[in-house]
Amino acid sequence: MNPEYFVETNSLSKIYSSGKIEIAALRDVNITVKESSFLGITGTSGSGKSTLMNLLGGLDTPTSGNIKVQGKEISKFDPGELALYRRFQVGMIFQSFNLLPSYSALENVAFPLLFADVLKAERIKRAEEILDKVGLLARKNHRPSELSGGEQQRVAIARALINNPRLLLADEPTGNLDSKTSMQIVQALSELNKNHGLTIIMISHEQDLLNEFADDNIHLRDGAIANKNEMTSEQ
Amino acid sequence: MRFTDYIETSFSNLWKMKLRTFLTTFGVVIGIGALVSMFAFGKGMQNNVTSTFNELGLFNYISVFPRSAERNQNNSDHYDPDDQGYIPPAKDINQPVRILDEDFVKELSAIEGVEAAFPEIRFPAMVRFNDKENFEMIQALPAQISKTGFIKLREGSFFDSDEENSVLISDSMLRNMGIKDAKSVIGKKLEISTLAFELSIESLPNILSFLQGKGLPFSSKNYQFTISGVMELTGMSGPIAMRTNILIPAGISEKMKKIQITSISDIFQSIGQPQGYSMVGIKLKDPKYIDSVKKWVEDSGFNTFALIDQLEEIKRMFIFMDLFFFAIAMIAITVASLGIVNTLVMSILERYREIGIMKAVGASNGDIKKIFLFEAGLIGFLGGVFGLALGWIVSTIINLIANQILSGQGVPHMSYFSFPLWLCLGSITFSILISLLAGIYPTIRASKVDPVVALRHD
Ligand SMILES: Nc1ncnc2c1ncn2[C@@H]1O[C@H](COP(=O)(O)OP(=O)(O)O)[C@@H](O)[C@H]1O
Ligand SMILES: [Mg+2]
């Protein structure tokens, strides 16, 4: 494996077996992502995009193959090391935001710091700072249900970045948003990528957005990377 | 996570489902409340028994009686004065029988640790007082012994000498006679009529008339006494030796004509037998002399009875009582802990996505386990504290009612419940431990939530 890559997978496979039926969600996937680059992932529903994302985010473990992030082989991590990896190395955002409905925006953003042993006063201070950066400080006491979809996703981004990870994984972050808001969110991510050197891997249905902002694109089909020709022929 | 964070998080989580938390905790409160009040009752009764024994100096007391008066061959150490009507077994002729006489009492008094030794003389007599006649067992006691703490006086004073015609009567006897004011009887006259077998040569006519079916060989004699004090009979039955309504000085008693008797067997004993006391009491300076003095007495050929031996048995009985109560309370606590399991499992199902989020933002399995375990522990803590409070309140009310009812029957005011510190702290600790135990399964389940499934967009 080449140490110059920030994220690198090698023959990454994930097989789900429910009963006697085995579903190959990912098959021999090799991807490489340079530091501070923006990778776009497309693919039809069920093509294994989320599966790949969860493996990269340390939420799941591969059936075979391996994953290297910043030179560390996370596919060999034990559950404790994976928790630390999720806590400090990577931030994740989702189509359904996954905010805690009973928590305020501020509490949601500060939540990861709870597991990082940060004192309460410090947690609030840091959460306010980062909420300010996504332009939602004025809404800090609002519950997710009192915020628009775009605002909720910005809160989720703030939460993903609170522990200063170098890698952000976005699983269809614009899937629940209208096109104007989607544009704003992707612009915000792009700004983090360009100005702060954040490495971003983003899944999206919207090829136009990816074409505009991503440095590179891959297309998944039936759990495997499809070549460019197939990709274009599908468009 | 920090300790304070766990507490704050579990508090706010429980607060979010107030009703369920309340109901679950209430189950624990009932269980712990039952446990606490039952233990408090057991402990309270134990305290009452022990303190009564202590107060009366019963731990310093040994009774001595002759081997021939053994009531029970198998269990010769346990003498039961209530076991009347028992006819003693035929005597072992080979064993020389020592007599409980004055010499022996003197010998006893000289042993190390013995404060006083005195004959326990009891005899039946007819007592006339306040125009009423009652058949009573009269107890004779040396004047100086009467003051050593066996007897508590409600009114009046003890005898000053062994020769005066004074009598102490019990407050329960007064109560039975319908006299409320103990003070009013001090100085009043009381008549005792004794019965005596007439077995001497002089009484031959009596025996002959008995044999002719004309009457019993008894003679009767009247003695006048002045009431000098009223004794308090405790709520418990009181010291066995002193369980009597009438107490007279030993010196006077010796001069009276009477049958000495502690049980029917003494009647047989007194016929054609060398005379002796039927029982001698020993008061020790300290309970630590019990074993040495008992051994000395037994080596001299007598049987002994010490209440302190009974105490061990009573303590064993209390342990059984505690175990029984514990078993009952454990049923309530088991139900309560099933409630905790149910609540936590429900809560995990509802917070499935939340657990996934926790994992996604970097919570370890241990963090998640601890969050749920803290919630279980907090339910246990609250249940323990409020359960203790409930137990205390219920016990206090029962105590009030019990005393109200029993005081009408002349039982002195008592605390039937006791709340020692170990019970208070122990019940809370126990509640927390049980709740943590109940939290183990839900906690493991929570930590096993698959974040991929929990976070999946549907
Ligand atoms: N936990 C699972 N158990 C069984 N099958 C799964 C599981 N998760 C995903 N799959 C299957 O794996 C395939 C890929 O799913 P996914 O990665 O979610 O696709 P995408 O995100 O591209 O829509 C699908 O066929 C899906 O049904
Ligand atoms: Mg998906």
PDB file of C-alpha atoms in Angstrom, chain B residues 241-393:
ATOM      1  CA  ALA B 241     -37.021 -16.477  89.431  1.00  0.00           C
ATOM      2  CA  MET B 242     -38.920 -13.284  90.007  1.00  0.00           C
ATOM      3  CA  ARG B 243     -42.025 -14.161  88.073  1.00  0.00           C
ATOM      4  CA  THR B 244     -44.239 -13.804  91.001  1.00  0.00           C
ATOM      5  CA  ASN B 245     -46.827 -11.398  92.253  1.00  0.00           C
ATOM      6  CA  ILE B 246     -45.793 -11.540  95.899  1.00  0.00           C
ATOM      7  CA  LEU B 247     -42.294 -11.189  97.286  1.00  0.00           C
ATOM      8  CA  ILE B 248     -41.480 -11.482 100.997  1.00  0.00           C
ATOM      9  CA  PRO B 249     -38.227 -11.279 103.013  1.00  0.00           C
ATOM     10  CA  ALA B 250     -36.351 -14.579 103.374  1.00  0.00           C
ATOM     11  CA  GLY B 251     -36.067 -14.366 107.136  1.00  0.00           C
ATOM     12  CA  ILE B 252     -39.789 -14.152 107.626  1.00  0.00           C
ATOM     13  CA  SER B 253     -40.406 -16.923 105.173  1.00  0.00           C
ATOM     14  CA  GLU B 254     -38.215 -19.321 107.120  1.00  0.00           C
ATOM     15  CA  LYS B 255     -40.372 -18.867 110.142  1.00  0.00           C
ATOM     16  CA  MET B 256     -43.579 -19.575 108.282  1.00  0.00           C
ATOM     17  CA  LYS B 257     -45.122 -22.997 108.171  1.00  0.00           C
ATOM     18  CA  LYS B 258     -45.513 -23.957 104.575  1.00  0.00           C
ATOM     19  CA  ILE B 259     -44.863 -26.340 101.709  1.00  0.00           C
ATOM     20  CA  GLN B 260     -41.881 -25.290  99.724  1.00  0.00           C
ATOM     21  CA  ILE B 261     -42.665 -25.827  96.152  1.00  0.00           C
ATOM     22  CA  THR B 262     -41.581 -24.896  92.717  1.00  0.00           C
ATOM     23  CA  SER B 263     -43.472 -27.688  91.082  1.00  0.00           C
ATOM     24  CA  ILE B 264     -45.484 -30.725  91.878  1.00  0.00           C
ATOM     25  CA  SER B 265     -42.311 -32.765  92.106  1.00  0.00           C
ATOM     26  CA  ASP B 266     -41.305 -30.818  95.182  1.00  0.00           C
ATOM     27  CA  ILE B 267     -44.300 -32.214  96.991  1.00  0.00           C
ATOM     28  CA  PHE B 268     -42.959 -35.693  96.488  1.00  0.00           C
ATOM     29  CA  GLN B 269     -39.496 -34.544  97.299  1.00  0.00           C
ATOM     30  CA  SER B 270     -40.538 -33.007 100.547  1.00  0.00           C
ATOM     31  CA  ILE B 271     -42.014 -36.242 101.804  1.00  0.00           C
ATOM     32  CA  GLY B 272     -39.474 -38.358 103.618  1.00  0.00           C
ATOM     33  CA  GLN B 273     -36.506 -36.637 102.012  1.00  0.00           C
ATOM     34  CA  PRO B 274     -33.633 -34.732 103.466  1.00  0.00           C
ATOM     35  CA  GLN B 275     -34.783 -31.148 103.436  1.00  0.00           C
ATOM     36  CA  GLY B 276     -33.042 -28.612 101.235  1.00  0.00           C
ATOM     37  CA  TYR B 277     -33.785 -25.635  99.041  1.00  0.00           C
ATOM     38  CA  SER B 278     -35.471 -26.492  95.799  1.00  0.00           C
ATOM     39  CA  MET B 279     -33.474 -23.810  94.023  1.00  0.00           C
ATOM     40  CA  VAL B 280     -30.605 -21.443  94.701  1.00  0.00           C
ATOM     41  CA  GLY B 281     -29.960 -18.294  92.746  1.00  0.00           C
ATOM     42  CA  ILE B 282     -26.493 -16.924  92.038  1.00  0.00           C
ATOM     43  CA  LYS B 283     -25.884 -13.351  91.055  1.00  0.00           C
ATOM     44  CA  LEU B 284     -22.519 -12.820  89.379  1.00  0.00           C
ATOM     45  CA  LYS B 285     -20.395  -9.696  89.366  1.00  0.00           C
ATOM     46  CA  ASP B 286     -19.999 -10.025  85.602  1.00  0.00           C
ATOM     47  CA  PRO B 287     -21.330 -12.376  82.895  1.00  0.00           C
ATOM     48  CA  LYS B 288     -17.743 -13.434  82.163  1.00  0.00           C
ATOM     49  CA  TYR B 289     -17.832 -15.629  85.297  1.00  0.00           C
ATOM     50  CA  ILE B 290     -20.769 -17.646  83.962  1.00  0.00           C
ATOM     51  CA  ASP B 291     -18.752 -20.561  82.628  1.00  0.00           C
ATOM     52  CA  SER B 292     -16.396 -20.965  85.586  1.00  0.00           C
ATOM     53  CA  VAL B 293     -19.154 -20.751  88.178  1.00  0.00           C
ATOM     54  CA  LYS B 294     -21.427 -23.050  86.213  1.00  0.00           C
ATOM     55  CA  LYS B 295     -18.646 -25.608  86.001  1.00  0.00           C
ATOM     56  CA  TRP B 296     -17.977 -25.385  89.713  1.00  0.00           C
ATOM     57  CA  VAL B 297     -21.635 -25.903  90.538  1.00  0.00           C
ATOM     58  CA  GLU B 298     -22.021 -28.794  88.129  1.00  0.00           C
ATOM     59  CA  ASP B 299     -18.870 -30.444  89.448  1.00  0.00           C
ATOM     60  CA  SER B 300     -20.438 -30.205  92.893  1.00  0.00           C
ATOM     61  CA  GLY B 301     -23.322 -32.347  91.642  1.00  0.00           C
ATOM     62  CA  PHE B 302     -26.019 -29.817  90.796  1.00  0.00           C
ATOM     63  CA  ASN B 303     -27.748 -28.716  87.711  1.00  0.00           C
ATOM     64  CA  THR B 304     -27.588 -25.159  86.486  1.00  0.00           C
ATOM     65  CA  PHE B 305     -29.644 -22.915  84.350  1.00  0.00           C
ATOM     66  CA  ALA B 306     -28.384 -19.650  82.905  1.00  0.00           C
ATOM     67  CA  LEU B 307     -30.501 -17.433  80.694  1.00  0.00           C
ATOM     68  CA  ILE B 308     -27.473 -16.393  78.721  1.00  0.00           C
ATOM     69  CA  ASP B 309     -27.482 -19.903  77.238  1.00  0.00           C
ATOM     70  CA  GLN B 310     -31.046 -19.311  76.172  1.00  0.00           C
ATOM     71  CA  LEU B 311     -30.039 -16.072  74.550  1.00  0.00           C
ATOM     72  CA  GLU B 312     -27.969 -17.957  71.987  1.00  0.00           C
ATOM     73  CA  GLU B 313     -31.051 -19.931  71.117  1.00  0.00           C
ATOM     74  CA  ILE B 314     -33.156 -16.801  70.974  1.00  0.00           C
ATOM     75  CA  LYS B 315     -30.560 -15.203  68.710  1.00  0.00           C
ATOM     76  CA  ARG B 316     -30.707 -18.241  66.452  1.00  0.00           C
ATOM     77  CA  MET B 317     -34.457 -17.889  66.379  1.00  0.00           C
ATOM     78  CA  PHE B 318     -34.108 -14.259  65.366  1.00  0.00           C
ATOM     79  CA  ILE B 319     -31.801 -15.227  62.533  1.00  0.00           C
ATOM     80  CA  PHE B 320     -34.480 -17.594  61.260  1.00  0.00           C
ATOM     81  CA  MET B 321     -37.042 -14.835  61.622  1.00  0.00           C
ATOM     82  CA  ASP B 322     -34.786 -12.473  59.659  1.00  0.00           C
ATOM     83  CA  LEU B 323     -34.312 -15.105  56.967  1.00  0.00           C
ATOM     84  CA  PHE B 324     -38.041 -15.631  56.752  1.00  0.00           C
ATOM     85  CA  PHE B 325     -38.658 -11.895  56.432  1.00  0.00           C
ATOM     86  CA  PHE B 326     -35.838 -11.653  53.918  1.00  0.00           C
ATOM     87  CA  ALA B 327     -37.464 -14.359  51.800  1.00  0.00           C
ATOM     88  CA  ILE B 328     -40.783 -12.514  51.783  1.00  0.00           C
ATOM     89  CA  ALA B 329     -39.177  -9.183  50.962  1.00  0.00           C
ATOM     90  CA  MET B 330     -37.096 -10.821  48.251  1.00  0.00           C
ATOM     91  CA  ILE B 331     -40.281 -11.751  46.402  1.00  0.00           C
ATOM     92  CA  ALA B 332     -41.206  -8.078  46.242  1.00  0.00           C
ATOM     93  CA  ILE B 333     -37.669  -7.171  45.277  1.00  0.00           C
ATOM     94  CA  THR B 334     -37.539  -9.816  42.556  1.00  0.00           C
ATOM     95  CA  VAL B 335     -40.716  -8.415  41.049  1.00  0.00           C
ATOM     96  CA  ALA B 336     -39.232  -4.927  41.301  1.00  0.00           C
ATOM     97  CA  SER B 337     -36.025  -5.962  39.571  1.00  0.00           C
ATOM     98  CA  LEU B 338     -37.991  -7.602  36.772  1.00  0.00           C
ATOM     99  CA  GLY B 339     -39.610  -4.182  36.429  1.00  0.00           C
ATOM    100  CA  ILE B 340     -36.172  -2.639  36.097  1.00  0.00           C
ATOM    101  CA  VAL B 341     -35.174  -5.180  33.439  1.00  0.00           C
ATOM    102  CA  ASN B 342     -38.390  -4.471  31.565  1.00  0.00           C
ATOM    103  CA  THR B 343     -37.999  -0.708  31.758  1.00  0.00           C
ATOM    104  CA  LEU B 344     -34.414  -0.777  30.599  1.00  0.00           C
ATOM    105  CA  VAL B 345     -35.091  -3.192  27.740  1.00  0.00           C
ATOM    106  CA  MET B 346     -37.990  -1.002  26.595  1.00  0.00           C
ATOM    107  CA  SER B 347     -35.815   2.018  26.862  1.00  0.00           C
ATOM    108  CA  ILE B 348     -33.102   0.345  24.779  1.00  0.00           C
ATOM    109  CA  LEU B 349     -35.606  -0.496  22.054  1.00  0.00           C
ATOM    110  CA  GLU B 350     -36.806   3.099  22.038  1.00  0.00           C
ATOM    111  CA  ARG B 351     -33.309   4.508  22.105  1.00  0.00           C
ATOM    112  CA  TYR B 352     -31.960   2.141  19.480  1.00  0.00           C
ATOM    113  CA  ARG B 353     -31.012   4.951  17.126  1.00  0.00           C
ATOM    114  CA  GLU B 354     -29.607   7.006  20.005  1.00  0.00           C
ATOM    115  CA  ILE B 355     -27.289   4.137  20.883  1.00  0.00           C
ATOM    116  CA  GLY B 356     -26.221   3.984  17.240  1.00  0.00           C
ATOM    117  CA  ILE B 357     -25.495   7.705  17.323  1.00  0.00           C
ATOM    118  CA  MET B 358     -23.474   7.313  20.507  1.00  0.00           C
ATOM    119  CA  LYS B 359     -21.357   4.693  18.808  1.00  0.00           C
ATOM    120  CA  ALA B 360     -20.973   6.763  15.645  1.00  0.00           C
ATOM    121  CA  VAL B 361     -19.633   9.738  17.595  1.00  0.00           C
ATOM    122  CA  GLY B 362     -17.134   7.560  19.420  1.00  0.00           C
ATOM    123  CA  ALA B 363     -18.778   5.959  22.438  1.00  0.00           C
ATOM    124  CA  SER B 364     -17.150   2.665  23.360  1.00  0.00           C
ATOM    125  CA  ASN B 365     -19.177  -0.384  24.342  1.00  0.00           C
ATOM    126  CA  GLY B 366     -18.030   0.285  27.892  1.00  0.00           C
ATOM    127  CA  ASP B 367     -19.386   3.850  27.762  1.00  0.00           C
ATOM    128  CA  ILE B 368     -22.791   2.596  26.664  1.00  0.00           C
ATOM    129  CA  LYS B 369     -22.838  -0.157  29.274  1.00  0.00           C
ATOM    130  CA  LYS B 370     -22.019   2.355  31.957  1.00  0.00           C
ATOM    131  CA  ILE B 371     -24.697   4.810  30.844  1.00  0.00           C
ATOM    132  CA  PHE B 372     -27.403   2.146  31.189  1.00  0.00           C
ATOM    133  CA  LEU B 373     -25.910   0.675  34.320  1.00  0.00           C
ATOM    134  CA  PHE B 374     -25.942   4.123  35.894  1.00  0.00           C
ATOM    135  CA  GLU B 375     -29.601   4.449  35.037  1.00  0.00           C
ATOM    136  CA  ALA B 376     -30.287   1.113  36.713  1.00  0.00           C
ATOM    137  CA  GLY B 377     -28.181   2.141  39.689  1.00  0.00           C
ATOM    138  CA  LEU B 378     -29.973   5.458  39.936  1.00  0.00           C
ATOM    139  CA  ILE B 379     -33.357   3.716  39.978  1.00  0.00           C
ATOM    140  CA  GLY B 380     -31.935   1.494  42.707  1.00  0.00           C
ATOM    141  CA  PHE B 381     -30.613   4.443  44.668  1.00  0.00           C
ATOM    142  CA  LEU B 382     -33.883   6.370  44.475  1.00  0.00           C
ATOM    143  CA  GLY B 383     -35.838   3.191  45.237  1.00  0.00           C
ATOM    144  CA  GLY B 384     -33.554   2.523  48.205  1.00  0.00           C
ATOM    145  CA  VAL B 385     -33.824   6.014  49.667  1.00  0.00           C
ATOM    146  CA  PHE B 386     -37.582   6.277  49.241  1.00  0.00           C
ATOM    147  CA  GLY B 387     -38.044   2.638  50.226  1.00  0.00           C
ATOM    148  CA  LEU B 388     -36.199   3.335  53.450  1.00  0.00           C
ATOM    149  CA  ALA B 389     -38.392   6.373  54.004  1.00  0.00           C
ATOM    150  CA  LEU B 390     -41.526   4.326  53.301  1.00  0.00           C
ATOM    151  CA  GLY B 391     -40.356   1.530  55.616  1.00  0.00           C
ATOM    152  CA  TRP B 392     -39.689   4.062  58.337  1.00  0.00           C
ATOM    153  CA  ILE B 393     -43.056   5.770  57.951  1.00  0.00           C
TER     154      ILE B 393
END
